[in-house]
Amino acid sequence: MSSFDLLVKNGLVVTMDRDMTILENGYVGITGSSIAVVGKTNGQPLPTAKKELDAAGGIIMPGLVNAHTHASMTLFRGLADDLPLMDWLQNHIFPAEARLTREMVYQGALLACAEMILSGTTSFCDMYLFEDAVAQAADESGMRALVGEVLYDFDSPHYGPIDKGFAFTEELLARYQGHSRVSIAVEPHSPYLCAPELLTRVTETASRWNAPVVIHVSETESEVSQMRQKFGKTPVAHLENLGFFAPHVIADHCVAIDENDIEILARRNVKVAINPESNMKLASGNAPVPALLSAGVCVALGTDGCASNNNLDMFGEMDTAAKIHKVQSMDPTVMDAATVLRLATRGGASALGVPAGELSPGKRADLIVINTNQPHLTPLYHPASHLVYAARGADVTSSVIDGRVVMEDRQVLTLDVNKVMADVRALAEKLR
């Protein structure tokens, strides 16, 4: 039989392919950075490999994709809680961010990467300041990431005037061209903090570099009201009027949108990244996910940053995403477990433009192993149900990203997690 670089064996393989195929006594053979074979043992000898990971009867599944976060906000975890969005952002977060340095952002991003790896996330999409530091942290940790420097009308604590923001973005685009795991997006903050001229320049820059675009859209009713007063349109309609929308655009939040907005997002094949826990905590509302999915919109799942969540655990986010829509609609059949699991895997991979999100030959080898030999995961009738409603980030035992083992038996192999935590604790004393 064929020999692989890595063999992940002895598990219940939840492929997340289009048929939601599940293989008992399954294995995944990996060559280089790609999946070569997904199969069942059927009592036959297993293929040989240079390295093996034994799932010990647990679940082998695609790594989770955090489609929207601000990784270095781990520095602000719990700093300004229980506040409405605009008060939280303008009176607490923006002033705190004005004190950030590149080194602070780098240390916060390392902590975020450690937290995400330990809780089963293999890819994330980031928007923040000093994003070269976030890209560096993602690269060093072995994670897959789509990152971009936040652009807005006022001067940035990092680059100053907007011209320098675009120059910095293009430097990042050039630096990471062809990188196997880290890619760069053009990232205006939002329609209410970006003038039409800035947004048009974003479109031109992204087109020139063939780069994704990430933007916050319609996060609150007050934002929509503000945009209606200023432009006579919803944020979605305003962006459509500017010719901003295209398949490479990821619209974050999309909480306060109407039927016309949904039609535009679907027609333009815009990807939507929802963030239910952050939106709940800030009392911003809840994105109309069932309507978006019904319209054919690609929906992905994110955590947002730790200043408004306050963790990066995608298992908790899946649980919330399912339940909030059930109680809102008073329909327990809405947002079933399989649907939510797709948002956190296939949906996220599609939004980020990564050939991953499922365990199939030819896909990138991003996968995790779940230890199911635990009271809260016993018995196991339906894997998708367990993964959404019962599993926790701490149940992840091993993680493979781009064919590389980055965590084994709960030990992160790419980072000194204790040092990362100690460094951030020291920074917290200064930020306090």
Short mmCIF file of C-alpha atoms in Angstrom, two decimals, residues 38-432:
data_model
loop_
_atom_site.label_atom_id
_atom_site.label_comp_id
_atom_site.label_asym_id
_atom_site.label_seq_id
_atom_site.Cartn_x
_atom_site.Cartn_y
_atom_site.Cartn_z
CA VAL A 38 -9.67 9.12 3.22
CA GLY A 39 -10.75 5.56 3.90
CA LYS A 40 -11.95 2.77 6.18
CA THR A 41 -9.79 -0.04 7.45
CA ASN A 42 -12.33 -2.83 6.74
CA GLY A 43 -10.03 -5.19 8.60
CA GLN A 44 -7.23 -4.62 6.09
CA PRO A 45 -3.67 -3.52 6.95
CA LEU A 46 -3.28 0.25 7.09
CA PRO A 47 -0.98 2.14 4.72
CA THR A 48 2.45 2.97 6.08
CA ALA A 49 3.52 6.49 7.00
CA LYS A 50 6.52 8.41 8.27
CA LYS A 51 4.42 9.57 11.24
CA GLU A 52 1.14 8.37 12.70
CA LEU A 53 -1.48 10.00 14.92
CA ASP A 54 -3.80 7.60 16.73
CA ALA A 55 -7.28 9.07 17.24
CA ALA A 56 -7.97 6.28 19.79
CA GLY A 57 -11.57 5.91 18.65
CA GLY A 58 -12.28 9.64 18.74
CA ILE A 59 -13.52 11.94 15.97
CA ILE A 60 -11.30 13.00 13.07
CA MET A 61 -12.74 16.09 11.38
CA PRO A 62 -11.75 19.20 9.43
CA GLY A 63 -10.20 21.99 11.46
CA LEU A 64 -12.55 24.82 12.39
CA VAL A 65 -12.39 28.15 10.58
CA ASN A 66 -12.79 31.36 12.59
CA ALA A 67 -14.06 33.62 9.82
CA HIS A 68 -13.86 36.90 11.74
CA THR A 69 -11.77 37.95 14.69
CA HIS A 70 -9.36 40.57 16.00
CA ALA A 71 -6.73 38.21 17.36
CA SER A 72 -4.67 40.66 19.40
CA MET A 73 -7.73 41.79 21.34
CA THR A 74 -6.79 38.92 23.65
CA LEU A 75 -4.89 41.79 25.34
CA PHE A 76 -8.23 43.42 26.20
CA ARG A 77 -10.09 40.32 27.37
CA GLY A 78 -12.48 41.52 30.09
CA LEU A 79 -11.17 45.10 29.99
CA ALA A 80 -14.48 46.82 29.11
CA ASP A 81 -17.49 44.55 29.51
CA ASP A 82 -21.25 45.06 29.66
CA LEU A 83 -21.37 48.16 27.44
CA PRO A 84 -23.21 49.02 24.19
CA LEU A 85 -21.15 48.82 21.01
CA MET A 86 -20.50 52.52 20.35
CA ASP A 87 -19.66 53.28 24.00
CA TRP A 88 -17.46 50.18 24.16
CA LEU A 89 -15.69 51.03 20.90
CA GLN A 90 -15.26 54.80 21.09
CA ASN A 91 -14.77 55.33 24.81
CA HIS A 92 -12.81 52.22 25.77
CA ILE A 93 -11.37 50.21 22.88
CA PHE A 94 -10.16 53.02 20.60
CA PRO A 95 -8.37 54.79 23.52
CA ALA A 96 -6.75 51.51 24.59
CA GLU A 97 -5.68 50.77 21.01
CA ALA A 98 -4.02 54.19 20.79
CA ARG A 99 -1.42 52.84 23.26
CA LEU A 100 -0.63 49.68 21.29
CA THR A 101 2.78 48.92 19.85
CA ARG A 102 3.79 46.33 17.28
CA GLU A 103 5.28 44.16 20.02
CA MET A 104 2.02 44.25 22.00
CA VAL A 105 0.02 43.19 18.95
CA TYR A 106 2.50 40.41 18.24
CA GLN A 107 2.26 39.03 21.79
CA GLY A 108 -1.54 39.27 21.76
CA ALA A 109 -1.68 37.45 18.42
CA LEU A 110 0.59 34.66 19.70
CA LEU A 111 -1.78 34.19 22.63
CA ALA A 112 -4.75 34.08 20.24
CA CYS A 113 -3.02 31.49 18.06
CA ALA A 114 -2.31 29.33 21.11
CA GLU A 115 -5.93 29.60 22.23
CA MET A 116 -7.25 28.78 18.77
CA ILE A 117 -4.96 25.80 18.23
CA LEU A 118 -5.89 24.39 21.64
CA SER A 119 -9.61 24.72 20.83
CA GLY A 120 -9.59 23.22 17.33
CA THR A 121 -9.33 26.22 15.03
CA THR A 122 -6.89 25.80 12.15
CA SER A 123 -7.68 28.95 10.10
CA PHE A 124 -8.72 32.48 11.01
CA CYS A 125 -9.51 35.79 9.33
CA ASP A 126 -8.18 38.86 11.13
CA MET A 127 -8.60 42.63 11.03
CA TYR A 128 -6.50 44.85 13.27
CA LEU A 129 -3.55 47.21 13.65
CA PHE A 130 0.09 46.24 13.04
CA GLU A 131 -1.12 43.28 10.99
CA ASP A 132 2.41 42.41 9.95
CA ALA A 133 2.80 41.27 13.57
CA VAL A 134 -0.35 39.14 13.34
CA ALA A 135 0.89 37.60 10.09
CA GLN A 136 4.21 36.82 11.77
CA ALA A 137 2.49 35.23 14.76
CA ALA A 138 0.25 33.11 12.52
CA ASP A 139 3.25 31.98 10.48
CA GLU A 140 5.28 31.05 13.55
CA SER A 141 2.38 29.18 15.15
CA GLY A 142 1.73 27.16 12.00
CA MET A 143 -1.82 28.46 11.60
CA ARG A 144 -3.55 29.38 8.35
CA ALA A 145 -4.64 33.02 8.29
CA LEU A 146 -6.13 35.74 6.12
CA VAL A 147 -5.12 39.08 7.67
CA GLY A 148 -5.37 42.76 6.81
CA GLU A 149 -4.61 46.18 8.25
CA VAL A 150 -7.72 48.10 9.29
CA LEU A 151 -8.33 51.23 7.19
CA TYR A 152 -10.52 54.17 8.21
CA ASP A 153 -10.99 57.91 7.66
CA PHE A 154 -9.15 59.09 10.76
CA ASP A 155 -5.44 58.63 11.44
CA SER A 156 -4.42 55.17 12.63
CA PRO A 157 -2.37 54.66 15.82
CA HIS A 158 -0.12 52.53 13.62
CA TYR A 159 0.41 54.13 10.21
CA GLY A 160 -1.09 57.60 10.63
CA PRO A 161 -2.85 59.02 7.50
CA ILE A 162 -4.78 56.76 5.15
CA ASP A 163 -2.25 57.00 2.29
CA LYS A 164 0.27 55.26 4.51
CA GLY A 165 -2.38 52.67 5.38
CA PHE A 166 -2.78 51.73 1.74
CA ALA A 167 1.00 51.69 1.28
CA PHE A 168 1.38 49.37 4.26
CA THR A 169 -1.35 47.08 2.92
CA GLU A 170 0.40 46.83 -0.44
CA GLU A 171 3.71 46.06 1.31
CA LEU A 172 1.98 43.15 3.08
CA LEU A 173 0.39 41.96 -0.16
CA ALA A 174 3.80 41.89 -1.83
CA ARG A 175 5.53 40.22 1.13
CA TYR A 176 3.09 37.33 1.46
CA GLN A 177 2.41 36.60 -2.19
CA GLY A 178 2.64 32.85 -2.68
CA HIS A 179 2.84 32.01 1.03
CA SER A 180 1.37 28.57 1.71
CA ARG A 181 -0.67 29.57 4.79
CA VAL A 182 -0.73 33.35 5.28
CA SER A 183 -2.53 35.64 2.84
CA ILE A 184 -3.47 39.31 2.89
CA ALA A 185 -6.80 41.10 2.47
CA VAL A 186 -7.68 44.76 1.99
CA GLU A 187 -9.75 45.70 5.04
CA PRO A 188 -11.73 48.94 5.41
CA HIS A 189 -13.31 49.04 8.85
CA SER A 190 -16.93 49.80 7.88
CA PRO A 191 -19.09 52.03 5.68
CA TYR A 192 -19.70 54.44 8.59
CA LEU A 193 -15.97 54.95 9.26
CA CYS A 194 -14.85 54.95 5.61
CA ALA A 195 -15.68 57.67 3.08
CA PRO A 196 -16.93 56.61 -0.38
CA GLU A 197 -13.57 57.66 -1.86
CA LEU A 198 -11.74 55.35 0.54
CA LEU A 199 -14.05 52.45 -0.29
CA THR A 200 -13.57 53.00 -4.03
CA ARG A 201 -9.81 52.96 -3.49
CA VAL A 202 -10.18 49.67 -1.60
CA THR A 203 -11.96 48.13 -4.58
CA GLU A 204 -9.25 49.33 -6.96
CA THR A 205 -6.42 48.05 -4.73
CA ALA A 206 -8.05 44.65 -4.22
CA SER A 207 -8.66 44.30 -7.96
CA ARG A 208 -5.07 45.14 -8.78
CA TRP A 209 -3.73 42.54 -6.35
CA ASN A 210 -6.54 40.00 -6.81
CA ALA A 211 -7.01 40.17 -3.04
CA PRO A 212 -10.00 39.53 -0.77
CA VAL A 213 -11.78 42.42 0.96
CA VAL A 214 -13.04 42.26 4.56
CA ILE A 215 -15.42 44.85 6.05
CA HIS A 216 -17.84 45.23 8.99
CA VAL A 217 -21.37 45.74 7.65
CA SER A 218 -24.66 46.60 9.41
CA GLU A 219 -23.55 45.50 12.86
CA THR A 220 -26.22 47.56 14.67
CA GLU A 221 -29.50 49.34 14.00
CA SER A 222 -27.87 52.63 15.03
CA GLU A 223 -25.23 52.15 12.31
CA VAL A 224 -27.98 51.60 9.73
CA SER A 225 -29.84 54.69 10.94
CA GLN A 226 -26.66 56.74 10.73
CA MET A 227 -26.02 55.59 7.16
CA ARG A 228 -29.62 56.28 6.11
CA GLN A 229 -29.35 59.83 7.45
CA LYS A 230 -26.03 60.45 5.70
CA PHE A 231 -26.53 58.62 2.39
CA GLY A 232 -30.24 57.78 2.24
CA LYS A 233 -29.43 54.06 2.02
CA THR A 234 -28.68 51.06 4.20
CA PRO A 235 -24.97 50.18 4.50
CA VAL A 236 -25.50 47.25 2.10
CA ALA A 237 -27.32 49.41 -0.46
CA HIS A 238 -24.67 52.11 -0.09
CA LEU A 239 -21.86 49.65 -0.80
CA GLU A 240 -23.79 48.24 -3.75
CA ASN A 241 -24.20 51.76 -5.13
CA LEU A 242 -20.41 52.18 -4.96
CA GLY A 243 -19.84 48.97 -6.92
CA PHE A 244 -18.08 47.56 -3.87
CA PHE A 245 -19.58 44.07 -3.70
CA ALA A 246 -18.10 41.04 -5.45
CA PRO A 247 -17.43 37.36 -4.65
CA HIS A 248 -14.11 38.22 -2.98
CA VAL A 249 -15.80 40.39 -0.32
CA ILE A 250 -16.40 39.11 3.23
CA ALA A 251 -19.06 41.13 5.07
CA ASP A 252 -18.79 40.74 8.84
CA HIS A 253 -21.81 40.69 11.18
CA CYS A 254 -24.72 41.69 8.84
CA VAL A 255 -27.05 41.88 11.84
CA ALA A 256 -29.37 44.72 10.82
CA ILE A 257 -30.18 43.82 7.21
CA ASP A 258 -33.48 43.66 5.33
CA GLU A 259 -34.79 41.56 2.44
CA ASN A 260 -33.36 43.93 -0.17
CA ASP A 261 -29.94 43.75 1.51
CA ILE A 262 -30.06 39.95 1.47
CA GLU A 263 -30.96 39.96 -2.22
CA ILE A 264 -27.94 42.16 -2.98
CA LEU A 265 -25.56 39.99 -0.95
CA ALA A 266 -26.83 36.85 -2.68
CA ARG A 267 -26.71 38.35 -6.17
CA ARG A 268 -23.15 39.59 -5.70
CA ASN A 269 -22.03 36.31 -4.08
CA VAL A 270 -20.74 38.18 -1.03
CA LYS A 271 -19.57 35.97 1.85
CA VAL A 272 -21.06 36.74 5.28
CA ALA A 273 -19.25 36.06 8.57
CA ILE A 274 -21.61 35.98 11.56
CA ASN A 275 -20.52 36.48 15.18
CA PRO A 276 -23.44 35.53 17.44
CA GLU A 277 -21.76 35.63 20.86
CA SER A 278 -20.21 39.05 20.32
CA ASN A 279 -23.46 40.42 18.91
CA MET A 280 -25.35 39.02 21.92
CA LYS A 281 -22.89 40.44 24.46
CA LEU A 282 -22.96 43.91 22.90
CA ALA A 283 -26.75 43.65 22.45
CA SER A 284 -26.29 44.41 18.76
CA GLY A 285 -28.86 41.89 17.57
CA ASN A 286 -28.75 38.65 15.63
CA ALA A 287 -27.96 38.13 11.96
CA PRO A 288 -30.85 36.57 9.94
CA VAL A 289 -28.84 33.46 9.09
CA PRO A 290 -31.74 31.21 8.00
CA ALA A 291 -32.84 33.87 5.50
CA LEU A 292 -29.27 34.32 4.23
CA LEU A 293 -28.83 30.57 3.75
CA SER A 294 -32.22 30.30 2.07
CA ALA A 295 -31.14 33.00 -0.39
CA GLY A 296 -27.99 31.03 -1.22
CA VAL A 297 -25.51 33.26 0.61
CA CYS A 298 -22.27 31.61 1.79
CA VAL A 299 -22.32 32.06 5.57
CA ALA A 300 -19.31 31.47 7.81
CA LEU A 301 -18.89 31.60 11.58
CA GLY A 302 -16.55 33.78 13.63
CA THR A 303 -15.94 34.71 17.24
CA ASP A 304 -15.03 38.40 16.85
CA GLY A 305 -12.33 39.59 19.25
CA CYS A 306 -11.80 38.64 22.88
CA ALA A 307 -12.76 42.14 24.00
CA SER A 308 -16.34 41.44 23.00
CA ASN A 309 -16.78 37.66 23.30
CA ASN A 310 -14.53 36.89 25.50
CA ASN A 311 -12.96 33.75 24.03
CA LEU A 312 -12.00 32.22 20.68
CA ASP A 313 -13.63 28.81 21.21
CA MET A 314 -15.48 27.93 18.01
CA PHE A 315 -17.25 25.00 19.67
CA GLY A 316 -19.00 27.40 22.02
CA GLU A 317 -19.75 29.66 19.06
CA MET A 318 -21.40 26.79 17.18
CA ASP A 319 -23.59 25.95 20.17
CA THR A 320 -24.69 29.58 20.46
CA ALA A 321 -25.27 29.97 16.72
CA ALA A 322 -27.66 27.03 16.73
CA LYS A 323 -29.62 27.89 19.85
CA ILE A 324 -30.08 31.63 19.40
CA HIS A 325 -31.92 31.12 16.13
CA LYS A 326 -34.14 28.42 17.59
CA VAL A 327 -35.35 30.63 20.43
CA GLN A 328 -35.62 33.70 18.20
CA SER A 329 -37.83 31.87 15.70
CA MET A 330 -39.45 29.62 18.34
CA ASP A 331 -38.67 26.75 15.97
CA PRO A 332 -36.38 23.95 17.25
CA THR A 333 -35.78 22.67 13.71
CA VAL A 334 -34.05 25.87 12.57
CA MET A 335 -30.23 25.81 12.29
CA ASP A 336 -29.80 22.07 12.85
CA ALA A 337 -26.42 20.77 14.00
CA ALA A 338 -25.21 19.71 10.54
CA THR A 339 -25.97 23.17 9.13
CA VAL A 340 -24.07 24.93 11.90
CA LEU A 341 -21.12 22.54 11.57
CA ARG A 342 -20.92 23.43 7.87
CA LEU A 343 -20.70 27.14 8.74
CA ALA A 344 -17.65 26.47 10.91
CA THR A 345 -15.87 24.28 8.35
CA ARG A 346 -16.89 24.36 4.68
CA GLY A 347 -18.50 27.79 4.95
CA GLY A 348 -15.46 29.34 6.57
CA ALA A 349 -13.05 27.75 4.10
CA SER A 350 -15.13 28.99 1.18
CA ALA A 351 -15.30 32.51 2.63
CA LEU A 352 -11.52 32.65 3.11
CA GLY A 353 -10.85 31.10 -0.28
CA VAL A 354 -9.01 28.10 1.17
CA PRO A 355 -9.27 24.61 -0.42
CA ALA A 356 -9.99 23.05 2.97
CA GLY A 357 -13.03 22.69 5.25
CA GLU A 358 -13.58 19.03 4.39
CA LEU A 359 -11.63 15.79 4.47
CA SER A 360 -11.42 14.78 0.82
CA PRO A 361 -8.50 13.87 -1.47
CA GLY A 362 -6.83 16.95 -2.88
CA LYS A 363 -7.96 19.28 -0.09
CA ARG A 364 -5.47 20.96 2.21
CA ALA A 365 -4.64 18.78 5.20
CA ASP A 366 -6.19 20.85 8.00
CA LEU A 367 -7.79 18.53 10.56
CA ILE A 368 -8.31 17.98 14.26
CA VAL A 369 -8.86 14.99 16.54
CA ILE A 370 -11.53 15.01 19.29
CA ASN A 371 -11.32 12.82 22.38
CA THR A 372 -14.83 11.34 22.73
CA ASN A 373 -13.94 8.99 25.60
CA GLN A 374 -15.40 11.39 28.17
CA PRO A 375 -18.62 11.48 30.22
CA HIS A 376 -20.06 14.53 28.46
CA LEU A 377 -19.54 12.88 25.06
CA THR A 378 -21.01 9.49 25.98
CA PRO A 379 -22.95 7.87 24.35
CA LEU A 380 -22.46 9.03 20.77
CA TYR A 381 -25.46 8.68 18.45
CA HIS A 382 -25.05 11.57 16.01
CA PRO A 383 -21.55 13.08 15.55
CA ALA A 384 -22.76 16.47 14.27
CA SER A 385 -25.03 16.84 17.28
CA HIS A 386 -22.21 16.03 19.67
CA LEU A 387 -19.82 18.44 17.97
CA VAL A 388 -22.26 21.37 18.10
CA TYR A 389 -24.09 20.80 21.39
CA ALA A 390 -21.73 18.82 23.63
CA ALA A 391 -18.10 19.12 22.59
CA ARG A 392 -15.76 21.80 23.93
CA GLY A 393 -12.54 23.25 22.66
CA ALA A 394 -10.67 21.45 25.42
CA ASP A 395 -11.74 18.11 23.90
CA VAL A 396 -9.40 18.64 20.94
CA THR A 397 -6.29 16.50 21.40
CA SER A 398 -4.37 16.96 18.14
CA SER A 399 -4.28 19.42 15.26
CA VAL A 400 -2.79 19.20 11.78
CA ILE A 401 -2.44 22.31 9.60
CA ASP A 402 -1.17 22.17 6.02
CA GLY A 403 0.01 18.62 6.70
CA ARG A 404 2.05 19.59 9.76
CA VAL A 405 1.26 18.39 13.29
CA VAL A 406 1.01 21.59 15.35
CA MET A 407 -0.54 19.98 18.45
CA GLU A 408 -0.30 16.41 19.72
CA ASP A 409 -1.83 15.07 22.94
CA ARG A 410 -2.80 18.64 23.95
CA GLN A 411 0.79 19.86 23.59
CA VAL A 412 1.25 22.77 21.17
CA LEU A 413 4.43 21.99 19.25
CA THR A 414 4.96 25.36 17.58
CA LEU A 415 4.71 27.75 20.55
CA ASP A 416 5.89 27.94 24.15
CA VAL A 417 2.40 28.51 25.53
CA ASN A 418 3.54 29.20 29.12
CA LYS A 419 5.93 31.90 27.91
CA VAL A 420 3.26 33.42 25.67
CA MET A 421 0.86 33.67 28.62
CA ALA A 422 3.54 35.12 30.90
CA ASP A 423 4.43 37.78 28.33
CA VAL A 424 0.80 38.87 27.97
CA ARG A 425 0.32 39.00 31.75
CA ALA A 426 3.26 41.41 31.91
CA LEU A 427 1.74 43.54 29.15
CA ALA A 428 -1.62 43.58 30.95
CA GLU A 429 -0.01 45.34 33.90
CA LYS A 430 1.01 48.20 31.56
CA LEU A 431 -2.38 48.31 29.83
CA ARG A 432 -4.21 48.35 33.14
#
